[in-house]
Amino acid sequence: MVSVERLPKPVQESYEWQYRAACSGLDSAQFFAPASERGPKRERREAAAKAICATCPVIQECLDHALAVREPFGVWGGLTAPEREDLRRTRPRVTLRRSA
Ligand code: SF4
């Protein structure tokens, strides 16, 4: 019998969570900073984006995706890019070992 467990998931299945996103249909500018944005204006925009994420039914899927692809911009899964990078660095890594 052929095992398909190790094959990658179909693309549509991998991204279906996005159909349930709380940000679906909203202005993406809420989640992605203009290059010149700094200081309190940036903090307010990110806080508003994070408030939307906090209500999102797929926040974990979104964060997992952003971490997996090392998404370098925007608020994903309730975290900014620097926050995701911090999480990625401190998160324990899973390694597979073969028994001898
Ligand atoms: S967690 Fe935030 S960025 Fe991710 S899908 Fe939900 S609302 Fe959008």
mmCIF file of C-alpha atoms and ligand atoms in Angstrom:
data_model
loop_
_atom_site.group_PDB
_atom_site.id
_atom_site.type_symbol
_atom_site.label_atom_id
_atom_site.label_comp_id
_atom_site.label_asym_id
_atom_site.label_seq_id
_atom_site.Cartn_x
_atom_site.Cartn_y
_atom_site.Cartn_z
ATOM 1 C CA MET A 1 0.000 0.000 0.000
ATOM 2 C CA VAL A 2 1.269 3.483 -0.856
ATOM 3 C CA SER A 3 1.585 5.965 2.017
ATOM 4 C CA VAL A 4 0.809 9.595 1.160
ATOM 5 C CA GLU A 5 1.391 10.952 4.681
ATOM 6 C CA ARG A 6 4.793 12.347 3.790
ATOM 7 C CA LEU A 7 3.608 14.165 0.690
ATOM 8 C CA PRO A 8 2.965 17.919 0.986
ATOM 9 C CA LYS A 9 -0.633 18.945 1.543
ATOM 10 C CA PRO A 10 -2.503 20.301 -1.464
ATOM 11 C CA VAL A 11 -2.006 24.063 -1.640
ATOM 12 C CA GLN A 12 -5.696 24.918 -1.225
ATOM 13 C CA GLU A 13 -5.898 22.822 1.944
ATOM 14 C CA SER A 14 -2.774 24.506 3.336
ATOM 15 C CA TYR A 15 -4.294 27.976 3.023
ATOM 16 C CA GLU A 16 -7.986 27.310 3.724
ATOM 17 C CA TRP A 17 -7.632 28.833 7.194
ATOM 18 C CA GLN A 18 -7.344 32.241 5.529
ATOM 19 C CA TYR A 19 -11.031 32.095 4.549
ATOM 20 C CA ARG A 20 -11.909 32.270 8.265
ATOM 21 C CA ALA A 21 -9.530 35.142 9.063
ATOM 22 C CA ALA A 22 -10.866 38.089 11.052
ATOM 23 C CA CYS A 23 -8.884 40.378 8.747
ATOM 24 C CA SER A 24 -10.466 38.999 5.604
ATOM 25 C CA GLY A 25 -11.789 41.938 3.585
ATOM 26 C CA LEU A 26 -10.135 44.573 5.788
ATOM 27 C CA ASP A 27 -7.596 47.085 4.547
ATOM 28 C CA SER A 28 -4.206 45.355 4.602
ATOM 29 C CA ALA A 29 -2.616 48.730 5.451
ATOM 30 C CA GLN A 30 -3.832 48.064 9.005
ATOM 31 C CA PHE A 31 -1.401 45.139 9.214
ATOM 32 C CA PHE A 32 1.549 46.370 7.122
ATOM 33 C CA ALA A 33 3.516 49.510 7.912
ATOM 34 C CA PRO A 34 4.382 52.093 5.300
ATOM 35 C CA ALA A 35 8.190 52.322 5.066
ATOM 36 C CA SER A 36 8.236 55.769 6.662
ATOM 37 C CA GLU A 37 5.996 54.934 9.626
ATOM 38 C CA ARG A 38 7.642 55.258 13.039
ATOM 39 C CA GLY A 39 6.940 55.856 16.731
ATOM 40 C CA PRO A 40 3.479 56.320 18.251
ATOM 41 C CA LYS A 41 1.711 56.199 14.885
ATOM 42 C CA ARG A 42 3.195 52.770 14.188
ATOM 43 C CA GLU A 43 2.445 51.591 17.723
ATOM 44 C CA ARG A 44 -1.216 52.641 17.409
ATOM 45 C CA ARG A 45 -1.616 50.899 14.052
ATOM 46 C CA GLU A 46 0.015 47.707 15.336
ATOM 47 C CA ALA A 47 -2.109 47.748 18.496
ATOM 48 C CA ALA A 48 -5.258 48.056 16.373
ATOM 49 C CA ALA A 49 -4.102 45.171 14.157
ATOM 50 C CA LYS A 50 -3.327 43.039 17.198
ATOM 51 C CA ALA A 51 -6.808 43.759 18.589
ATOM 52 C CA ILE A 52 -8.282 42.315 15.396
ATOM 53 C CA CYS A 53 -5.971 39.306 15.642
ATOM 54 C CA ALA A 54 -7.109 38.724 19.233
ATOM 55 C CA THR A 55 -10.627 38.026 17.907
ATOM 56 C CA CYS A 56 -9.438 35.839 15.052
ATOM 57 C CA PRO A 57 -10.461 32.165 15.039
ATOM 58 C CA VAL A 58 -7.347 31.194 13.066
ATOM 59 C CA ILE A 59 -4.708 33.120 15.014
ATOM 60 C CA GLN A 60 -2.645 29.983 15.668
ATOM 61 C CA GLU A 61 -2.699 28.860 12.034
ATOM 62 C CA CYS A 62 -1.709 32.377 10.982
ATOM 63 C CA LEU A 63 1.177 32.535 13.446
ATOM 64 C CA ASP A 64 2.380 29.052 12.515
ATOM 65 C CA HIS A 65 2.380 30.029 8.845
ATOM 66 C CA ALA A 66 4.252 33.297 9.455
ATOM 67 C CA LEU A 67 6.872 31.490 11.542
ATOM 68 C CA ALA A 68 7.236 28.694 9.001
ATOM 69 C CA VAL A 69 7.837 31.033 6.064
ATOM 70 C CA ARG A 70 9.686 33.600 8.198
ATOM 71 C CA GLU A 71 7.308 36.317 7.067
ATOM 72 C CA PRO A 72 9.424 39.482 7.337
ATOM 73 C CA PHE A 73 6.661 42.108 7.296
ATOM 74 C CA GLY A 74 3.415 42.961 9.007
ATOM 75 C CA VAL A 75 1.340 41.715 11.928
ATOM 76 C CA TRP A 76 0.564 38.015 11.596
ATOM 77 C CA GLY A 77 -0.909 35.846 14.320
ATOM 78 C CA GLY A 78 -1.018 38.822 16.663
ATOM 79 C CA LEU A 79 2.721 39.468 16.500
ATOM 80 C CA THR A 80 4.899 41.961 14.657
ATOM 81 C CA ALA A 81 7.849 40.755 12.609
ATOM 82 C CA PRO A 82 10.413 41.481 15.382
ATOM 83 C CA GLU A 83 8.184 39.729 17.941
ATOM 84 C CA ARG A 84 7.908 36.679 15.669
ATOM 85 C CA GLU A 85 11.656 36.628 15.192
ATOM 86 C CA ASP A 86 12.162 36.721 18.984
ATOM 87 C CA LEU A 87 9.685 33.858 19.374
ATOM 88 C CA ARG A 88 11.355 31.845 16.628
ATOM 89 C CA ARG A 89 14.776 32.268 18.269
ATOM 90 C CA THR A 90 13.587 31.271 21.742
ATOM 91 C CA ARG A 91 11.193 28.499 20.742
ATOM 92 C CA PRO A 92 12.561 25.033 21.402
ATOM 93 C CA ARG A 93 13.497 23.201 18.264
ATOM 94 C CA VAL A 94 12.233 19.725 17.613
ATOM 95 C CA THR A 95 14.868 17.359 16.339
ATOM 96 C CA LEU A 96 14.340 13.830 15.209
ATOM 97 C CA ARG A 97 16.861 11.261 16.316
ATOM 98 C CA ARG A 98 17.232 7.790 15.031
ATOM 99 C CA SER A 99 17.841 5.094 17.572
ATOM 100 C CA ALA A 100 21.051 3.136 16.967
HETATM 101 S S1 SF4 B 1 -4.360 36.338 13.198
HETATM 102 FE FE1 SF4 B 1 -4.529 38.478 12.525
HETATM 103 S S2 SF4 B 1 -3.356 38.622 10.619
HETATM 104 FE FE2 SF4 B 1 -3.711 36.450 11.051
HETATM 105 S S3 SF4 B 1 -5.520 35.901 9.889
HETATM 106 FE FE3 SF4 B 1 -6.197 36.468 11.939
HETATM 107 S S4 SF4 B 1 -6.672 38.650 11.881
HETATM 108 FE FE4 SF4 B 1 -5.476 38.169 10.021
#
